[in-house]
PDB file of C-alpha atoms in Angstrom:
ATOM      1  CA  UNK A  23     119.363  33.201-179.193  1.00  0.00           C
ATOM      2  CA  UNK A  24     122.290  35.613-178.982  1.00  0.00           C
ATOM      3  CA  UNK A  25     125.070  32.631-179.955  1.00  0.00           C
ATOM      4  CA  UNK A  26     122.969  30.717-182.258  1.00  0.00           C
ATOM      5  CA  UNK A  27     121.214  33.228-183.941  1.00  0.00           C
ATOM      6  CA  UNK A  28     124.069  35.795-183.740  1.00  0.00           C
ATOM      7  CA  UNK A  29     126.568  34.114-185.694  1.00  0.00           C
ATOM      8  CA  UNK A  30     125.019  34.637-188.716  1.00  0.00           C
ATOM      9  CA  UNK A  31     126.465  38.181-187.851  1.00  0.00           C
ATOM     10  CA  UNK A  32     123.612  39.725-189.980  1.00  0.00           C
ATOM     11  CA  UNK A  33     119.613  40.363-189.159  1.00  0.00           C
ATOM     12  CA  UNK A  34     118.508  37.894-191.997  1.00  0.00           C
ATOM     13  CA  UNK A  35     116.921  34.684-192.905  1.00  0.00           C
ATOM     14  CA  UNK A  36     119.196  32.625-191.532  1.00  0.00           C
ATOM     15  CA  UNK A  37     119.555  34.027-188.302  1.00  0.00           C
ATOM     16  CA  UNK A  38     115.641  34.076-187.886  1.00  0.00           C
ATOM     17  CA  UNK A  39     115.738  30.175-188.516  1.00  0.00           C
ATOM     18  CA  UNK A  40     118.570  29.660-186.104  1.00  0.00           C
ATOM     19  CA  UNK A  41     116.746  31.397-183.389  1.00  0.00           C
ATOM     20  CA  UNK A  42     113.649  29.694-184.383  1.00  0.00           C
ATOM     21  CA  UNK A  43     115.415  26.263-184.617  1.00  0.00           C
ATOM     22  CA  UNK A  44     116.756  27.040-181.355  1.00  0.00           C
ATOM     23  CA  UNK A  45     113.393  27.765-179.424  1.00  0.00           C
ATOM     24  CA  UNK A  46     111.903  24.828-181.023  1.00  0.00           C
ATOM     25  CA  UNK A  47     114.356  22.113-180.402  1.00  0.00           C
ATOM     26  CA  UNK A  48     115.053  23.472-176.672  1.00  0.00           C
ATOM     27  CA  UNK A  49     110.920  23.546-175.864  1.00  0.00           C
ATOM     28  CA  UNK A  50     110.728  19.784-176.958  1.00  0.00           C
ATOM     29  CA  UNK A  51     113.446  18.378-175.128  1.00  0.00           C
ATOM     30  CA  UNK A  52     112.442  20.465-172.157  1.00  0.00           C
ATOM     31  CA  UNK A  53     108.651  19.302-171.933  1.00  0.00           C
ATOM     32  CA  UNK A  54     110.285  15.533-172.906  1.00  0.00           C
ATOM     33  CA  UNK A  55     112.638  15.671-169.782  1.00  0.00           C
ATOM     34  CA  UNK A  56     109.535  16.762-167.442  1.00  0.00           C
ATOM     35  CA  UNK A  57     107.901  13.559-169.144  1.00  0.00           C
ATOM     36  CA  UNK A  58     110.472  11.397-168.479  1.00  0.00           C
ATOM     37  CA  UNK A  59     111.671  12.661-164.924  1.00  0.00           C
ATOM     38  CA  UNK A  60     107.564  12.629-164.031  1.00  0.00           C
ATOM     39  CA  UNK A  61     107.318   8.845-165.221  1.00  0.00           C
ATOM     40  CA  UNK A  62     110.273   7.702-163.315  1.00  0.00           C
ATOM     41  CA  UNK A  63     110.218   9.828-160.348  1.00  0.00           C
ATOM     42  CA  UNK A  64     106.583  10.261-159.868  1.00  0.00           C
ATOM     43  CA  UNK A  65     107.292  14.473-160.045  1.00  0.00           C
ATOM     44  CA  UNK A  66     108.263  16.745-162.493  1.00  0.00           C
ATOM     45  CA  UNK A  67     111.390  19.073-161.075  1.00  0.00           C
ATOM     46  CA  UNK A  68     113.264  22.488-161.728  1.00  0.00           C
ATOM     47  CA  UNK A  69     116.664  20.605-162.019  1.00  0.00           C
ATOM     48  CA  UNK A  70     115.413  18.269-164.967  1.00  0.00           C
ATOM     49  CA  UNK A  71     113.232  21.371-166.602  1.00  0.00           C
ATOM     50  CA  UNK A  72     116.615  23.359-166.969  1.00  0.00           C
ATOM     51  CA  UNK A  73     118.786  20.287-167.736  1.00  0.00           C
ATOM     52  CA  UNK A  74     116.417  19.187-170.643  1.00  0.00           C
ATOM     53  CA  UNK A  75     116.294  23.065-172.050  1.00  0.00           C
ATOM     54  CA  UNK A  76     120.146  22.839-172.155  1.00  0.00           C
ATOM     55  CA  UNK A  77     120.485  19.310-174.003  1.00  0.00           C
ATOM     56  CA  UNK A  78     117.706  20.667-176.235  1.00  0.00           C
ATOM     57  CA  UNK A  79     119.991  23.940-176.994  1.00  0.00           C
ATOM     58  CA  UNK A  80     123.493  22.406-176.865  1.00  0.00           C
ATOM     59  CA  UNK A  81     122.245  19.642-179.628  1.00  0.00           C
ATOM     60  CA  UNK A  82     120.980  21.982-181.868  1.00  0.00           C
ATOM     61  CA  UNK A  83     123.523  24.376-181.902  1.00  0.00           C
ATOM     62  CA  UNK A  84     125.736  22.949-184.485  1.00  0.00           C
ATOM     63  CA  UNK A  85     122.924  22.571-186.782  1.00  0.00           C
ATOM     64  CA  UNK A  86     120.308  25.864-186.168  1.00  0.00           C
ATOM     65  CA  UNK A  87     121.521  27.892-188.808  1.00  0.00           C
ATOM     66  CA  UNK A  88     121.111  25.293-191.418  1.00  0.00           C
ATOM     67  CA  UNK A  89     117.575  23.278-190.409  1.00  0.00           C
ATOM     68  CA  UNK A  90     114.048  23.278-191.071  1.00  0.00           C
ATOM     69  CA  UNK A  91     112.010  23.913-188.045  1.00  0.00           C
ATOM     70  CA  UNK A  92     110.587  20.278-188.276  1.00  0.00           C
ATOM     71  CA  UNK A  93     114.366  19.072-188.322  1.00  0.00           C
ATOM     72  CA  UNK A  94     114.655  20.674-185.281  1.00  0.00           C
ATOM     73  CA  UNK A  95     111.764  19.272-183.781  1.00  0.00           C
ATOM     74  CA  UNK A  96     113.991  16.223-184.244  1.00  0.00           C
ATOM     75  CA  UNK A  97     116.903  17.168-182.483  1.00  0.00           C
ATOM     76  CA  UNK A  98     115.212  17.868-179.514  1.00  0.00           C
ATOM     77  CA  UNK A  99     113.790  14.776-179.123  1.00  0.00           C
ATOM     78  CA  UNK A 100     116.663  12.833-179.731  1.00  0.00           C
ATOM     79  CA  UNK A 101     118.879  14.998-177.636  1.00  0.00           C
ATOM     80  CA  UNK A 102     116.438  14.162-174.627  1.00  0.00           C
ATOM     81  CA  UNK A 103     116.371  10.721-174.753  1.00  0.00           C
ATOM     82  CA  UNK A 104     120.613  10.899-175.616  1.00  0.00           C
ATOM     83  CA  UNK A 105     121.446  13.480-173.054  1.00  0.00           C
ATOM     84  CA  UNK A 106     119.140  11.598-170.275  1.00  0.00           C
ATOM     85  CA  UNK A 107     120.619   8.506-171.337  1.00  0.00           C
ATOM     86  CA  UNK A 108     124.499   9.737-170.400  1.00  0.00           C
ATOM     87  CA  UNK A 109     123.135  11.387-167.485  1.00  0.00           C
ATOM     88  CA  UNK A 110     121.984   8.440-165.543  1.00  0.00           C
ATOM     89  CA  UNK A 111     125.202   6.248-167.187  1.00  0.00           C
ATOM     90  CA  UNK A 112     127.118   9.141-165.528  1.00  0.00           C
ATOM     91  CA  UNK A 113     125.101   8.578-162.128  1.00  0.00           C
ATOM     92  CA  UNK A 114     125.898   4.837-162.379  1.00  0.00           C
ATOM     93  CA  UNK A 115     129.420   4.857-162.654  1.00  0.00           C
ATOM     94  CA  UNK A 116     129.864   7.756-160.434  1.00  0.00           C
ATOM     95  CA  UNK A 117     132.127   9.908-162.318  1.00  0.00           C
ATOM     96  CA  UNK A 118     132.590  13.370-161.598  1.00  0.00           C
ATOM     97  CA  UNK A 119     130.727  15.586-164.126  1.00  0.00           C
ATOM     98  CA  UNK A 120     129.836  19.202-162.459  1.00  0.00           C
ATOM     99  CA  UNK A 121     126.324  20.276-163.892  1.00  0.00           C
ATOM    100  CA  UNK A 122     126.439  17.123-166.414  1.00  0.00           C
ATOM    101  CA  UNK A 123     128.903  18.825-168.689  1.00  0.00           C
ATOM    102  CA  UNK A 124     129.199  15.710-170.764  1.00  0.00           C
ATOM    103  CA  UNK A 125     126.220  13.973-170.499  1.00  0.00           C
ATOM    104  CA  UNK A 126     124.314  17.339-171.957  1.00  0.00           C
ATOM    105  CA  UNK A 127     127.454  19.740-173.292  1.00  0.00           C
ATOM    106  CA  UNK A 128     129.631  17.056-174.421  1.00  0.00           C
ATOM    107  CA  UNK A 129     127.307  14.267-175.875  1.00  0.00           C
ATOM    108  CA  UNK A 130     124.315  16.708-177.221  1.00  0.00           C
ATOM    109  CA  UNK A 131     126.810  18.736-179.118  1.00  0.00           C
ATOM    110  CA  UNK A 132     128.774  16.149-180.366  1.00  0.00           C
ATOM    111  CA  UNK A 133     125.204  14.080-182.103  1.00  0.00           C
ATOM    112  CA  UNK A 134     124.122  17.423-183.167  1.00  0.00           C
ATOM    113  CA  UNK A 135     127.026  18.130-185.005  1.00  0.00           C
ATOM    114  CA  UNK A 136     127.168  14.661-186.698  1.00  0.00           C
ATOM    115  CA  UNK A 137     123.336  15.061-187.079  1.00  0.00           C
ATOM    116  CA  UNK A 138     123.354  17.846-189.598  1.00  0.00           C
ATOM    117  CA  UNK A 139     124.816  15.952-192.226  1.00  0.00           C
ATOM    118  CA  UNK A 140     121.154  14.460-192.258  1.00  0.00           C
ATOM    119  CA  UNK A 141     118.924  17.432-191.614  1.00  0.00           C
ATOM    120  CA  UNK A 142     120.191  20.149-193.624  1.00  0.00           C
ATOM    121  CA  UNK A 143     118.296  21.296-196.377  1.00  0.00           C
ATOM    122  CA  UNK A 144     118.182  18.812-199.547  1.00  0.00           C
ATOM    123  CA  UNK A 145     120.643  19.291-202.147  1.00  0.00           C
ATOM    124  CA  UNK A 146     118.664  21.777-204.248  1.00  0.00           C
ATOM    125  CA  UNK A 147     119.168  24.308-201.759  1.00  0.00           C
ATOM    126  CA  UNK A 148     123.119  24.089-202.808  1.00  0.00           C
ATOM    127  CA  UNK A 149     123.385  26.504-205.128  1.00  0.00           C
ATOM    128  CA  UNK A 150     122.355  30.178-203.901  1.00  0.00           C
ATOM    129  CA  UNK A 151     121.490  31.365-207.091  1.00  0.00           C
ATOM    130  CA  UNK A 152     118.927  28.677-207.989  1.00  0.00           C
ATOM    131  CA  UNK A 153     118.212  27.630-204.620  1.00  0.00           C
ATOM    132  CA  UNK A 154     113.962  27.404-203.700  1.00  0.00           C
ATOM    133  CA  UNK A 155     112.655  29.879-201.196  1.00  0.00           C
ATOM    134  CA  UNK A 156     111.985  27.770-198.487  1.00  0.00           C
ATOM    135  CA  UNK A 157     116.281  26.993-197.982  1.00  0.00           C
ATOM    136  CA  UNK A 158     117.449  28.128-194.849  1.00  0.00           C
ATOM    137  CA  UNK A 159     120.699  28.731-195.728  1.00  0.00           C
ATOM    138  CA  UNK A 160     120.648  28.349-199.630  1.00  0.00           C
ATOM    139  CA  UNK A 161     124.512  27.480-201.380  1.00  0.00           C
ATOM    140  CA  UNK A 162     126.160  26.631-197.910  1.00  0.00           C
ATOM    141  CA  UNK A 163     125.457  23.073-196.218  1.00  0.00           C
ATOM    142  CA  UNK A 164     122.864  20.379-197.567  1.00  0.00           C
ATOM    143  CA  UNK A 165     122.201  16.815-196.445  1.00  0.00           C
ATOM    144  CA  UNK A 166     124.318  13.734-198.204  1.00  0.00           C
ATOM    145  CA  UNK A 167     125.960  10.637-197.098  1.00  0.00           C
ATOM    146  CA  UNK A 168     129.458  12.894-197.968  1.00  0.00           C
ATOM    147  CA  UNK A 169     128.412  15.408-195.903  1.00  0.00           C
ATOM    148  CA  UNK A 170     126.921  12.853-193.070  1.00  0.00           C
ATOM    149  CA  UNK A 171     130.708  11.133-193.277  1.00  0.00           C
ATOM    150  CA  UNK A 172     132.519  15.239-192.975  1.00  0.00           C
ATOM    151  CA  UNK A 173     130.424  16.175-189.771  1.00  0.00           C
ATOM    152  CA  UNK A 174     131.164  12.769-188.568  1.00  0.00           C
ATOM    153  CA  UNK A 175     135.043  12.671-189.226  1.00  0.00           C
ATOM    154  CA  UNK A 176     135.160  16.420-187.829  1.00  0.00           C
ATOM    155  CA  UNK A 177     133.168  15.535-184.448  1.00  0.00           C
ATOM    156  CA  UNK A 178     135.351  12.364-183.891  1.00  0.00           C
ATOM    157  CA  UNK A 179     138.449  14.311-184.152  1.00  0.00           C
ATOM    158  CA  UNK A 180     136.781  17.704-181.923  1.00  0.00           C
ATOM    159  CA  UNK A 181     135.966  14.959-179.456  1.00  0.00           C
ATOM    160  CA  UNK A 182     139.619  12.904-179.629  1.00  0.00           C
ATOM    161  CA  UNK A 183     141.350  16.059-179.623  1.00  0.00           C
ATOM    162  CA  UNK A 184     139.429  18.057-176.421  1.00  0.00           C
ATOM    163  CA  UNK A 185     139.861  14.403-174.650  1.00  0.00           C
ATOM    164  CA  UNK A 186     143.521  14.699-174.724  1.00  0.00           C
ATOM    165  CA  UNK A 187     144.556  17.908-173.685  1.00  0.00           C
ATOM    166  CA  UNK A 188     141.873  18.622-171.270  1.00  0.00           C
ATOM    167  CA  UNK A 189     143.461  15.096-169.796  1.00  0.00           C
ATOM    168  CA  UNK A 190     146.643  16.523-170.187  1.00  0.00           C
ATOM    169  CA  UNK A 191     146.158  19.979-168.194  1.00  0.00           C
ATOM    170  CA  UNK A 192     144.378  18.675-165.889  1.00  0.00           C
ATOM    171  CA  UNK A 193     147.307  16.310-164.662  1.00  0.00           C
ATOM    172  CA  UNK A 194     149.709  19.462-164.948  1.00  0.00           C
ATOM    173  CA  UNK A 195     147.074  21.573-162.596  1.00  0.00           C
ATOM    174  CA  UNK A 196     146.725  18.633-160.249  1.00  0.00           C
ATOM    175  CA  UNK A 197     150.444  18.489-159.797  1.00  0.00           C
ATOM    176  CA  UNK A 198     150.658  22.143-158.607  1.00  0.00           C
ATOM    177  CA  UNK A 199     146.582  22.434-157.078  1.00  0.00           C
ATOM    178  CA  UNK A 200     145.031  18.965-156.392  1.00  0.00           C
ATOM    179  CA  UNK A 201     141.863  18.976-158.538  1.00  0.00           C
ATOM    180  CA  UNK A 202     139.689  16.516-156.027  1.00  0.00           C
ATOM    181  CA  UNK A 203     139.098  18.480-152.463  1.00  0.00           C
ATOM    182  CA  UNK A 204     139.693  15.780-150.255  1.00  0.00           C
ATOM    183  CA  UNK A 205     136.474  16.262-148.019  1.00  0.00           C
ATOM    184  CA  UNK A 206     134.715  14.743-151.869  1.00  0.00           C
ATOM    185  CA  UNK A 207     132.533  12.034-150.940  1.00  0.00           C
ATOM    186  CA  UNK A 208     132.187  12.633-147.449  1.00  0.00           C
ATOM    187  CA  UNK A 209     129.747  14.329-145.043  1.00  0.00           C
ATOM    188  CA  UNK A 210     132.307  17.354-143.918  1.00  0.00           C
ATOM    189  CA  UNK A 211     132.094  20.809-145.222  1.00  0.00           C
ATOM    190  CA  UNK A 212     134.439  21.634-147.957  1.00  0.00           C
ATOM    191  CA  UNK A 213     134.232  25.106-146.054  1.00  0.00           C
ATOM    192  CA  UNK A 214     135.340  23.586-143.149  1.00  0.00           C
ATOM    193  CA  UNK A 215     137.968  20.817-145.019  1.00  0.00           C
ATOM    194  CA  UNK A 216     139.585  23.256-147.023  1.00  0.00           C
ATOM    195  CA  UNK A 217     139.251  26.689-144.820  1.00  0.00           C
ATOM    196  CA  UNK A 218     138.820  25.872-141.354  1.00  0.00           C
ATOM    197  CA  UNK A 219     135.664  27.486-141.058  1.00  0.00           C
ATOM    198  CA  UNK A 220     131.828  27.463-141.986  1.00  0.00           C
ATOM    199  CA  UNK A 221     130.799  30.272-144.258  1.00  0.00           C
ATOM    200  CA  UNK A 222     127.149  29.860-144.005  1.00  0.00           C
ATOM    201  CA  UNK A 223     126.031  26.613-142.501  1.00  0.00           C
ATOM    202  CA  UNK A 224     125.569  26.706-138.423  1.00  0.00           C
ATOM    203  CA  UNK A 225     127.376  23.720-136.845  1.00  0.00           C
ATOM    204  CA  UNK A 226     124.083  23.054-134.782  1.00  0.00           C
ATOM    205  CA  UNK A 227     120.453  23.704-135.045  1.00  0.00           C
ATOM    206  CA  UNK A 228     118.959  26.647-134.021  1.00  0.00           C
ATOM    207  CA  UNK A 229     116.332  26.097-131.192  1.00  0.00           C
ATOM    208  CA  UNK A 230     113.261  27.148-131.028  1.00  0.00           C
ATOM    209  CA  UNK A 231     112.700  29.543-128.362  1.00  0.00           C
ATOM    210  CA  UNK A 232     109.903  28.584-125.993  1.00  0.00           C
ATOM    211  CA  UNK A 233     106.285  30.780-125.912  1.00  0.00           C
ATOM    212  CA  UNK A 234     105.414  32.453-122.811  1.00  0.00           C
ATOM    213  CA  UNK A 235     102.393  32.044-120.907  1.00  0.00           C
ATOM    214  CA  UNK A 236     100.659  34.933-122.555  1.00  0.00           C
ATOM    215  CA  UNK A 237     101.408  34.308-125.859  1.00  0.00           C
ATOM    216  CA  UNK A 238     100.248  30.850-125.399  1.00  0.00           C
ATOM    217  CA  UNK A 239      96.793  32.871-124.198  1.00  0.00           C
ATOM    218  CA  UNK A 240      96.700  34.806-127.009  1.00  0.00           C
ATOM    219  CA  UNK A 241      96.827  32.365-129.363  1.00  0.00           C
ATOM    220  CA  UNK A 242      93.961  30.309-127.341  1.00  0.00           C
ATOM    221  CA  UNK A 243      92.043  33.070-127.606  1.00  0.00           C
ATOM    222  CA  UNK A 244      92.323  33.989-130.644  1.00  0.00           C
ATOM    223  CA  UNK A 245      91.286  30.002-132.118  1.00  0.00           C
ATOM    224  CA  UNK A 246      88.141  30.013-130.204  1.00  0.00           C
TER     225      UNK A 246
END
């Protein structure tokens, strides 16, 4: 609420409706991802209930300031079935993605970027000082196949650039600090692998310690 609805950088119209947008499109994806997650899995889970809240936020980000609530509505439907979609392609492949960064981050904000060129307001809303009451954001962005092909170009070229020099710095920090702890895809400790210790984790179980006589007693006693 404080990004999306903040960067209007003023306590009007448009920042109610991105806030609103924002609450709307994360709730749907967020009940959708329990759906999904209960359907396949046979439980709902914490991990897919904050996952799906994120997709649902991330995708309508680019677009919350300019949407009608029902738009948003939208978003968050698509962005589950998108984001949940790159997740498990993720999973399958077995690249390295902490906390689904591109599955959810990446591919959510990317769609909802591109996406806005079809959900904005119509085009009557493009003039301020004519604009109906109902435009969220009245003389700034409205839907159009022009528009559709501007957020499209301008997401493409986000994405191409991002690609490259993330690529690129990561190779220059890998030649100095290697990137992939070498204990990855085993069952050691990275604590252990990469400090010679174990912070938290005991290197055996503890045992239980054995009841006396009389406490055995008491508890017989105190069942009958």
């Amino acid at each position: 609420f404080g990004f999306n609805g903040g960067s209007t950088l003023a306590s009007g119209w448009p920042a109610v409706a991105a806030a609103g947008s924002s609450e709307i499109a994360a709730s749907v994806a967020l009940f959708l991802w329990l759906v999904i997650d209960w359907i396949r899995l046979g439980r709902p889970g914490l991990v897919g209930l904050c996952v799906g809240t994120i997709a649902g936020l991330a995708t309508v980000t680019p677009a919350a300031g300019f949407i009608q609530p029902w738009a948003a509505f939208v978003l968050g439907a698509i962005a589950t079935v998108l984001c949940y979609g790159c997740c498990e392609l993720r999973k399958k492949f077995s690249v390295d993605d902490a906390l689904d960064v591109w599955g959810v981050h990446g591919m959510g904000g990317f769609w909802g970027t591109i996406l806005l060129g079809a959900l904005a307001d119509p085009s009557e809303c493009g003039d301020a000082a004519t604009a109906p009451k109902y435009c969220v954001n009245p003389g700034t962005v409205t839907r159009s196949g022009e528009q559709f092909g501007k957020q499209l170009a301008a997401a493409v070229l986000c994405a191409v650039y991002s690609f490259v020099v993330t690529f690129a710095l990561l190779k220059l920090i890998n030649l100095v600090v290697p990137i992939r702890p070498s204990a990855m895809g085993t069952q050691k400790s990275l604590d252990m692998t990469e400090h010679g210790e174990e912070a938290y984790t005991p290197t055996k179980a503890y045992a239980m310690p054995q009841k006396s006589e009389e406490t055995a007693a008491l508890e017989s006693n105190a069942q009958v």
